[in-house]
Tab-separated table of C-alpha atoms and ligand atoms in Angstrom:
chain	number	residue	atom	x	y	z
A	1	MET	CA	-26.577	25.601	-3.089
A	2	GLY	CA	-24.529	25.162	0.097
A	3	SER	CA	-20.863	26.026	0.015
A	4	SER	CA	-19.817	22.393	0.237
A	5	SER	CA	-21.769	21.382	-2.865
A	6	THR	CA	-20.355	24.411	-4.716
A	7	ILE	CA	-16.895	23.071	-3.959
A	8	GLU	CA	-17.998	19.613	-5.156
A	9	ALA	CA	-19.223	21.068	-8.453
A	10	LYS	CA	-16.011	22.999	-8.923
A	11	PHE	CA	-14.028	19.865	-8.145
A	12	LYS	CA	-15.886	17.889	-10.799
A	13	PHE	CA	-15.256	20.662	-13.310
A	14	ASN	CA	-11.526	20.620	-12.600
A	15	CYS	CA	-11.416	16.860	-12.935
A	16	ASP	CA	-13.147	16.800	-16.316
A	17	ASN	CA	-10.972	19.506	-17.774
A	18	SER	CA	-7.570	18.507	-16.639
A	19	LEU	CA	-6.194	16.107	-19.243
A	20	GLN	CA	-3.718	18.642	-20.599
A	21	GLU	CA	-2.549	19.460	-17.093
A	22	ARG	CA	-2.150	15.783	-16.255
A	23	LYS	CA	-0.084	15.265	-19.406
A	24	ALA	CA	2.071	18.290	-18.674
A	25	PHE	CA	2.778	16.991	-15.172
A	26	ASP	CA	3.594	13.528	-16.555
A	27	GLU	CA	5.944	14.954	-19.172
A	28	THR	CA	8.082	16.708	-16.572
A	29	LYS	CA	9.078	13.148	-15.488
A	30	ALA	CA	10.084	14.758	-12.215
A	31	GLY	CA	7.020	13.757	-10.176
A	32	VAL	CA	5.726	15.610	-7.139
A	33	LYS	CA	9.300	16.130	-6.001
A	34	GLY	CA	9.820	18.181	-9.170
A	35	LEU	CA	7.037	20.559	-8.103
A	36	VAL	CA	8.549	20.949	-4.662
A	37	ASP	CA	12.004	21.531	-6.157
A	38	GLN	CA	10.512	24.447	-8.117
A	39	GLY	CA	9.594	26.013	-4.781
A	40	ILE	CA	5.824	26.159	-5.398
A	41	LEU	CA	3.760	27.534	-2.504
A	42	LYS	CA	0.355	26.607	-3.935
A	43	ILE	CA	-0.261	23.053	-5.085
A	44	PRO	CA	-1.831	22.461	-8.546
A	45	THR	CA	-5.624	21.930	-8.440
A	46	LEU	CA	-5.068	18.427	-9.812
A	47	PHE	CA	-3.956	17.502	-6.314
A	48	HIS	CA	-6.954	19.091	-4.571
A	49	HIS	CA	-9.138	16.480	-2.915
A	50	PRO	CA	-12.888	16.953	-2.514
A	51	PRO	CA	-13.921	18.059	0.984
A	52	ASN	CA	-15.514	14.706	1.823
A	53	ASN	CA	-12.082	13.049	1.657
A	54	PHE	CA	-11.301	14.958	4.828
A	55	SER	CA	-14.703	14.686	6.501
A	56	LYS	CA	-13.910	11.851	8.895
A	57	ALA	CA	-11.200	13.539	10.886
A	58	THR	CA	-9.339	11.580	13.539
A	59	ASN	CA	-11.620	11.460	16.526
A	60	SER	CA	-9.559	12.798	19.387
A	61	THR	CA	-11.524	10.771	21.949
A	62	ASN	CA	-10.298	7.672	20.191
A	63	THR	CA	-6.579	8.262	20.403
A	64	LYS	CA	-6.379	5.513	23.036
A	65	HIS	CA	-6.870	3.088	20.153
A	66	THR	CA	-3.689	1.833	18.593
A	67	ILE	CA	-3.223	-1.129	16.314
A	68	PRO	CA	-1.828	-4.261	18.015
A	69	VAL	CA	1.925	-4.694	18.374
A	70	ILE	CA	2.981	-8.355	18.203
A	71	ASP	CA	6.292	-9.405	19.687
A	72	PHE	CA	7.793	-12.262	17.690
A	73	SER	CA	9.975	-13.290	20.625
A	74	ASN	CA	6.843	-14.697	22.340
A	75	THR	CA	5.794	-18.330	22.062
A	76	ARG	CA	4.372	-19.513	18.757
A	77	GLN	CA	0.937	-20.119	20.283
A	78	GLU	CA	0.836	-16.589	21.702
A	79	ILE	CA	1.905	-15.139	18.373
A	80	ILE	CA	-0.714	-17.124	16.455
A	81	SER	CA	-3.538	-16.074	18.741
A	82	LYS	CA	-2.512	-12.383	18.501
A	83	VAL	CA	-2.175	-12.619	14.715
A	84	ARG	CA	-5.658	-14.161	14.527
A	85	GLU	CA	-7.274	-11.501	16.676
A	86	ALA	CA	-5.521	-8.630	14.926
A	87	SER	CA	-6.388	-9.961	11.453
A	88	GLU	CA	-10.044	-10.405	12.393
A	89	THR	CA	-10.595	-7.093	14.122
A	90	TRP	CA	-8.019	-4.612	12.835
A	91	GLY	CA	-6.645	-5.999	9.595
A	92	PHE	CA	-3.400	-4.325	10.673
A	93	PHE	CA	-0.679	-5.026	13.226
A	94	GLN	CA	2.950	-4.151	13.847
A	95	VAL	CA	5.615	-6.795	14.353
A	96	VAL	CA	8.635	-6.261	16.595
A	97	ASN	CA	11.535	-8.629	17.209
A	98	HIS	CA	11.187	-10.126	13.741
A	99	ALA	CA	14.369	-11.376	12.140
A	100	ILE	CA	15.199	-8.399	9.894
A	101	PRO	CA	18.268	-6.606	11.312
A	102	LEU	CA	17.838	-2.925	12.180
A	103	ASN	CA	20.699	-1.872	9.906
A	104	VAL	CA	18.949	-3.494	6.927
A	105	LEU	CA	15.793	-1.488	7.711
A	106	GLU	CA	17.779	1.728	7.999
A	107	ASP	CA	19.691	1.019	4.790
A	108	MET	CA	16.434	0.333	2.926
A	109	LYS	CA	14.925	3.696	3.946
A	110	ASP	CA	18.187	5.453	3.021
A	111	GLY	CA	18.284	3.591	-0.297
A	112	GLY	CA	14.743	4.750	-1.090
A	113	LEU	CA	15.646	8.351	-0.256
A	114	ARG	CA	18.806	8.116	-2.354
A	115	PHE	CA	16.796	7.024	-5.373
A	116	PHE	CA	14.314	9.905	-5.215
A	117	GLU	CA	16.961	12.466	-4.320
A	118	GLN	CA	19.481	11.592	-7.004
A	119	ASP	CA	20.124	13.928	-9.905
A	120	THR	CA	16.775	14.652	-11.611
A	121	GLU	CA	18.213	14.122	-15.080
A	122	VAL	CA	19.404	10.623	-14.160
A	123	LYS	CA	16.060	9.796	-12.530
A	124	LYS	CA	14.058	11.070	-15.531
A	125	GLU	CA	15.669	8.423	-17.708
A	126	MET	CA	13.924	5.787	-15.595
A	127	TYR	CA	10.455	7.431	-15.499
A	128	THR	CA	7.885	5.316	-17.329
A	129	ARG	CA	4.335	3.935	-17.218
A	130	VAL	CA	5.217	0.910	-19.314
A	131	ARG	CA	6.797	-1.978	-17.506
A	132	THR	CA	9.558	-3.639	-19.461
A	133	GLY	CA	11.717	-4.995	-16.645
A	134	PRO	CA	11.580	-5.534	-12.894
A	135	PHE	CA	11.932	-1.824	-12.035
A	136	ILE	CA	9.475	1.004	-12.689
A	137	TYR	CA	9.475	4.621	-11.425
A	138	ASN	CA	6.701	7.209	-11.837
A	139	SER	CA	4.222	9.388	-9.962
A	140	ASN	CA	0.548	8.512	-9.440
A	141	PHE	CA	0.056	5.146	-11.205
A	142	ASP	CA	-3.540	6.257	-11.776
A	143	LEU	CA	-2.637	9.727	-13.096
A	144	TYR	CA	-5.131	9.522	-15.976
A	145	ASN	CA	-8.074	7.965	-14.165
A	146	SER	CA	-8.052	9.168	-10.598
A	147	PRO	CA	-10.315	12.027	-9.523
A	148	ALA	CA	-7.590	13.647	-7.384
A	149	LEU	CA	-3.853	13.037	-7.421
A	150	SER	CA	-1.777	11.962	-4.427
A	151	TRP	CA	1.222	13.915	-3.147
A	152	ARG	CA	3.540	10.960	-3.703
A	153	ASP	CA	6.140	9.522	-6.101
A	154	THR	CA	6.902	5.796	-6.247
A	155	PHE	CA	9.151	3.140	-7.617
A	156	ALA	CA	8.329	-0.543	-7.796
A	157	CYS	CA	10.648	-3.514	-7.939
A	158	HIS	CA	9.211	-6.895	-8.950
A	159	PHE	CA	10.976	-9.819	-7.254
A	160	ALA	CA	8.692	-12.600	-8.488
A	161	PRO	CA	7.146	-14.436	-10.385
A	162	ASN	CA	10.116	-13.959	-12.689
A	163	ALA	CA	13.614	-14.671	-11.452
A	164	PRO	CA	14.883	-12.166	-8.876
A	165	PRO	CA	16.092	-9.013	-10.641
A	166	LYS	CA	19.685	-8.884	-11.787
A	167	PRO	CA	21.676	-6.101	-10.112
A	168	GLU	CA	22.198	-4.376	-13.466
A	169	GLU	CA	18.419	-4.112	-13.940
A	170	LEU	CA	18.148	-1.948	-10.801
A	171	PRO	CA	19.234	1.669	-10.165
A	172	VAL	CA	22.814	1.826	-9.042
A	173	VAL	CA	22.021	4.014	-5.985
A	174	CYS	CA	19.892	1.345	-4.274
A	175	ARG	CA	20.428	-1.992	-6.022
A	176	ASP	CA	22.379	-3.725	-3.260
A	177	ILE	CA	19.927	-2.851	-0.516
A	178	LEU	CA	16.891	-3.674	-2.675
A	179	LEU	CA	18.202	-7.202	-3.163
A	180	ASP	CA	19.246	-7.577	0.475
A	181	TYR	CA	16.029	-6.154	1.984
A	182	GLY	CA	13.972	-8.067	-0.589
A	183	GLU	CA	15.404	-11.356	0.606
A	184	HIS	CA	14.718	-10.550	4.270
A	185	VAL	CA	11.206	-9.234	3.769
A	186	VAL	CA	10.183	-12.226	1.636
A	187	LYS	CA	11.356	-14.555	4.423
A	188	LEU	CA	9.297	-12.634	6.972
A	189	GLY	CA	6.331	-12.779	4.595
A	190	MET	CA	6.614	-16.570	4.414
A	191	THR	CA	6.634	-16.772	8.212
A	192	LEU	CA	3.482	-14.660	8.265
A	193	PHE	CA	1.716	-16.933	5.773
A	194	GLU	CA	2.503	-19.862	8.084
A	195	LEU	CA	1.153	-18.023	11.123
A	196	LEU	CA	-1.958	-16.861	9.269
A	197	SER	CA	-2.593	-20.423	8.038
A	198	GLU	CA	-2.398	-21.721	11.606
A	199	ALA	CA	-4.554	-18.845	12.819
A	200	LEU	CA	-7.248	-20.140	10.432
A	201	GLY	CA	-6.878	-23.653	11.838
A	202	PHE	CA	-4.908	-25.045	8.887
A	203	ASN	CA	-1.481	-26.595	8.603
A	204	PRO	CA	1.303	-23.984	8.296
A	205	ASN	CA	1.693	-24.494	4.535
A	206	HIS	CA	-1.946	-24.032	3.589
A	207	LEU	CA	-1.760	-20.458	2.261
A	208	LYS	CA	1.658	-20.956	0.670
A	209	ASP	CA	0.267	-24.028	-1.117
A	210	MET	CA	-2.503	-21.821	-2.517
A	211	ASP	CA	0.203	-19.747	-4.234
A	212	CYS	CA	-0.455	-16.605	-2.196
A	213	SER	CA	3.106	-15.414	-2.616
A	214	LYS	CA	3.867	-16.208	-6.242
A	215	ALA	CA	4.213	-12.570	-7.251
A	216	ILE	CA	6.074	-10.128	-5.030
A	217	MET	CA	6.276	-6.383	-5.572
A	218	LEU	CA	8.241	-3.975	-3.460
A	219	LEU	CA	6.950	-0.392	-3.654
A	220	SER	CA	8.879	2.556	-2.305
A	221	ASN	CA	6.740	5.617	-1.561
A	222	TYR	CA	8.264	9.102	-1.378
A	223	TYR	CA	6.025	11.782	0.147
A	224	PRO	CA	7.620	15.216	-0.322
A	225	ALA	CA	6.886	17.996	2.164
A	226	CYS	CA	3.644	19.662	1.070
A	227	PRO	CA	2.997	23.432	1.253
A	228	GLU	CA	-0.814	22.939	1.517
A	229	PRO	CA	-1.396	19.629	3.332
A	230	GLU	CA	-4.997	20.561	4.155
A	231	LEU	CA	-5.896	20.365	0.444
A	232	THR	CA	-4.398	17.021	-0.595
A	233	MET	CA	-3.487	13.504	0.535
A	234	GLY	CA	-0.161	11.714	0.540
A	235	LEU	CA	-2.087	8.646	-0.572
A	236	THR	CA	-5.834	8.431	-1.166
A	237	LYS	CA	-7.946	6.026	0.893
A	238	HIS	CA	-7.670	2.454	-0.464
A	239	SER	CA	-7.316	-1.164	0.561
A	240	ASP	CA	-4.369	-3.181	-0.708
A	241	SER	CA	-4.133	-5.241	-3.886
A	242	SER	CA	-2.454	-8.161	-2.134
A	243	PHE	CA	-2.886	-11.163	0.140
A	244	ILE	CA	-0.712	-9.400	2.694
A	245	THR	CA	1.447	-6.275	2.692
A	246	LEU	CA	4.544	-5.709	4.840
A	247	LEU	CA	5.406	-2.043	5.314
A	248	LEU	CA	8.501	-0.294	6.569
A	249	GLN	CA	7.855	3.357	7.474
A	250	ASP	CA	10.109	6.106	8.753
A	251	HIS	CA	9.621	8.212	11.912
A	252	ILE	CA	7.378	10.918	10.396
A	253	GLY	CA	3.959	9.243	10.477
A	254	GLY	CA	0.822	10.043	8.501
A	255	LEU	CA	-0.458	6.520	7.791
A	256	GLN	CA	-3.995	6.074	9.152
A	257	ILE	CA	-6.467	3.201	9.066
A	258	LEU	CA	-10.255	3.370	9.098
A	259	HIS	CA	-11.351	1.488	12.203
A	260	GLN	CA	-14.961	1.627	13.389
A	261	ASP	CA	-15.487	4.822	11.416
A	262	ASN	CA	-12.501	6.614	12.907
A	263	TRP	CA	-9.133	7.327	11.375
A	264	ILE	CA	-6.500	5.781	13.656
A	265	ASP	CA	-2.795	6.638	13.350
A	266	VAL	CA	-0.333	3.842	12.670
A	267	ARG	CA	2.267	5.202	15.035
A	268	PRO	CA	5.848	4.723	13.818
A	269	ILE	CA	7.771	2.291	16.059
A	270	PRO	CA	11.528	2.139	15.397
A	271	GLY	CA	12.453	-1.279	13.993
A	272	ALA	CA	8.851	-2.452	13.510
A	273	ILE	CA	7.248	-3.818	10.343
A	274	VAL	CA	3.584	-2.979	9.751
A	275	VAL	CA	1.590	-5.946	8.422
A	276	ASN	CA	-1.818	-5.676	6.828
A	277	ILE	CA	-4.363	-8.003	5.310
A	278	GLY	CA	-5.035	-7.271	1.623
A	279	ASP	CA	-8.217	-7.595	-0.440
A	280	VAL	CA	-7.624	-11.089	-1.766
A	281	MET	CA	-6.959	-12.497	1.737
A	282	GLN	CA	-10.309	-11.035	2.801
A	283	LEU	CA	-11.843	-12.720	-0.246
A	284	VAL	CA	-10.349	-16.186	0.369
A	285	THR	CA	-11.186	-16.064	4.086
A	286	ASN	CA	-14.762	-14.990	3.250
A	287	ASP	CA	-14.458	-11.803	5.358
A	288	ARG	CA	-12.889	-13.494	8.387
A	289	PHE	CA	-9.658	-11.500	7.929
A	290	LYS	CA	-10.247	-7.828	7.141
A	291	SER	CA	-8.690	-5.802	4.341
A	292	VAL	CA	-8.936	-2.427	5.992
A	293	GLU	CA	-8.989	0.910	4.222
A	294	HIS	CA	-6.082	3.216	4.919
A	295	ARG	CA	-4.584	6.466	3.684
A	296	VAL	CA	-1.550	8.692	4.174
A	297	LEU	CA	-1.956	12.341	5.147
A	298	SER	CA	0.285	14.887	3.506
A	299	ASN	CA	2.473	16.929	5.770
A	300	THR	CA	4.496	20.140	5.823
A	301	ILE	CA	7.272	17.965	7.242
A	302	GLY	CA	9.044	15.752	4.778
A	303	PRO	CA	10.065	13.954	2.780
A	304	ARG	CA	8.548	10.820	4.308
A	305	ILE	CA	9.734	7.464	2.958
A	306	SER	CA	8.035	4.081	3.188
A	307	VAL	CA	8.671	0.709	1.565
A	308	ALA	CA	5.724	-1.653	1.078
A	309	CYS	CA	6.053	-5.271	-0.030
A	310	PHE	CA	2.929	-6.757	-1.650
A	311	PHE	CA	2.507	-10.540	-1.694
A	312	ARG	CA	0.260	-11.524	-4.565
A	313	GLY	CA	-1.094	-14.571	-6.350
A	314	GLN	CA	-0.995	-15.909	-9.840
A	315	GLU	CA	-3.055	-17.115	-12.787
A	316	LYS	CA	-5.396	-19.414	-10.948
A	317	LEU	CA	-8.833	-18.923	-9.493
A	318	TYR	CA	-9.091	-17.663	-5.934
A	319	GLY	CA	-12.388	-17.902	-4.100
A	320	PRO	CA	-13.515	-18.377	-0.489
A	321	ILE	CA	-11.669	-21.407	0.964
A	322	LYS	CA	-14.109	-24.337	1.025
A	323	GLU	CA	-13.122	-25.488	4.523
A	324	LEU	CA	-14.147	-22.108	5.918
A	325	LEU	CA	-17.653	-22.251	4.430
A	326	SER	CA	-20.808	-23.746	5.926
A	327	GLU	CA	-24.553	-23.374	5.640
A	328	ASP	CA	-24.359	-20.410	7.996
A	329	ASN	CA	-21.362	-19.003	6.214
A	330	PRO	CA	-22.028	-19.138	2.471
A	331	PRO	CA	-19.506	-17.678	0.004
A	332	ARG	CA	-19.625	-13.887	-0.153
A	333	TYR	CA	-17.353	-13.484	-3.176
A	334	ARG	CA	-17.079	-14.916	-6.637
A	335	GLU	CA	-13.860	-16.537	-7.758
A	336	THR	CA	-11.306	-14.433	-9.593
A	337	THR	CA	-7.789	-14.802	-10.892
A	338	PHE	CA	-5.282	-12.462	-9.321
A	339	SER	CA	-4.683	-10.754	-12.645
A	340	ASP	CA	-8.411	-10.065	-13.139
A	341	TYR	CA	-8.506	-8.587	-9.658
A	342	LEU	CA	-5.440	-6.431	-10.439
A	343	ALA	CA	-6.872	-5.333	-13.788
A	344	HIS	CA	-9.925	-4.042	-11.921
A	345	PHE	CA	-7.798	-2.374	-9.214
A	346	TYR	CA	-5.591	-0.533	-11.719
A	347	ALA	CA	-8.369	0.412	-14.163
A	348	LYS	CA	-10.417	1.923	-11.354
A	349	GLY	CA	-7.587	3.941	-9.855
A	350	LEU	CA	-7.748	5.344	-6.340
A	351	ASP	CA	-11.291	6.684	-6.282
A	352	GLY	CA	-12.076	6.006	-2.641
A	353	ILE	CA	-14.015	2.782	-3.345
A	354	SER	CA	-12.476	-0.512	-2.271
A	355	ALA	CA	-11.600	-2.763	-5.254
A	356	ILE	CA	-12.956	-5.838	-3.457
A	357	GLU	CA	-16.562	-4.544	-3.671
A	358	TYR	CA	-16.657	-5.542	-7.329
A	359	PHE	CA	-16.165	-9.220	-6.459
A	360	LYS	CA	-18.963	-9.435	-3.878
A	361	LEU	CA	-21.818	-11.831	-4.637
B	401	OGA	C1	0.550	1.466	0.068
B	401	OGA	C2	0.377	2.121	1.381
B	401	OGA	C3	1.347	3.349	3.213
B	401	OGA	C4	2.522	4.209	3.530
B	401	OGA	O1	1.630	1.649	-0.542
B	401	OGA	O2	-0.384	0.757	-0.359
B	401	OGA	O3	-0.695	2.035	1.935
B	401	OGA	O4	2.689	4.504	4.711
B	401	OGA	N1	1.412	2.798	1.910
B	401	OGA	O5	3.240	4.602	2.623
B	402	NI	NI1	-1.875	0.477	1.073
């Protein structure tokens, strides 16, 4: 047996025998940050990723590749053609000169940090895996069904389909900025749906009329500094459970996308918003727009903060848009409701396989 397969076997053993450890970690209610606060120098084996998660290292000859940056101060036609090209080839782009003020972006990152860095006892009160209101904080949503844990804690804030959250339903340390940033990012999302509709040759309201933005979830990711970054991931490889995702990241970096079999860095640009196509947009466009796999490396430098906003659909059937189909381009996916798609995504956990595969015909 080669050394790599020995490691694989050991990994499987750890995974099958770790329920107690997973529970113990959950019951601390302090997340990954709690481990770091204890001053650990070795990370628990629960967080060890199998060697093949690291096998496709960034190819240094490919560093000339960077995802497109689209300047929203250009003409509408220029913007639409760049959005089309980026969505078809990269599935990712960065937007600069959008309408969200820089101070709102800075306040949102600070607000995220303030939440995770508040008094642990106060934060523990909010830790849960059962959603009862618009706000939910925990670590590793797939703690009990993922093969290897991610070095990340998160909170989510649901803006829709229910009424926007009331301030008193949100943590006091970040409620004002959550509501303020939420309003701005939803507006930018709507602009993007218009541009994407036009990029597909439709009228600007086409995607909005399909209810692609009925449910909106903001997710703040906190990636603590990691003492053994070569053994774990900040966030396991996945594609997004959304139509589109708008991401605000800080200056640290670590987000990478899988492009033509190479991991490409999504370089932090001050003031930019990263936009990516999610699984259900790939499904409705019958593979024209790409939901690209991505991951976040862990890092000895940290914490890193990011805030992702997922635009999702509702209780109706989504399938490849009829106008995009032809004899040469038959449907590649079966229809699904957004909640059936999400049920599959969450039940599967982050296991390195894209959730959209399950819906392929
Ligand atoms: C996500 C995601 C990237 C990041 O939350 O789905 O891919 O940089 N986040 O945190
Ligand atoms: Ni993602």
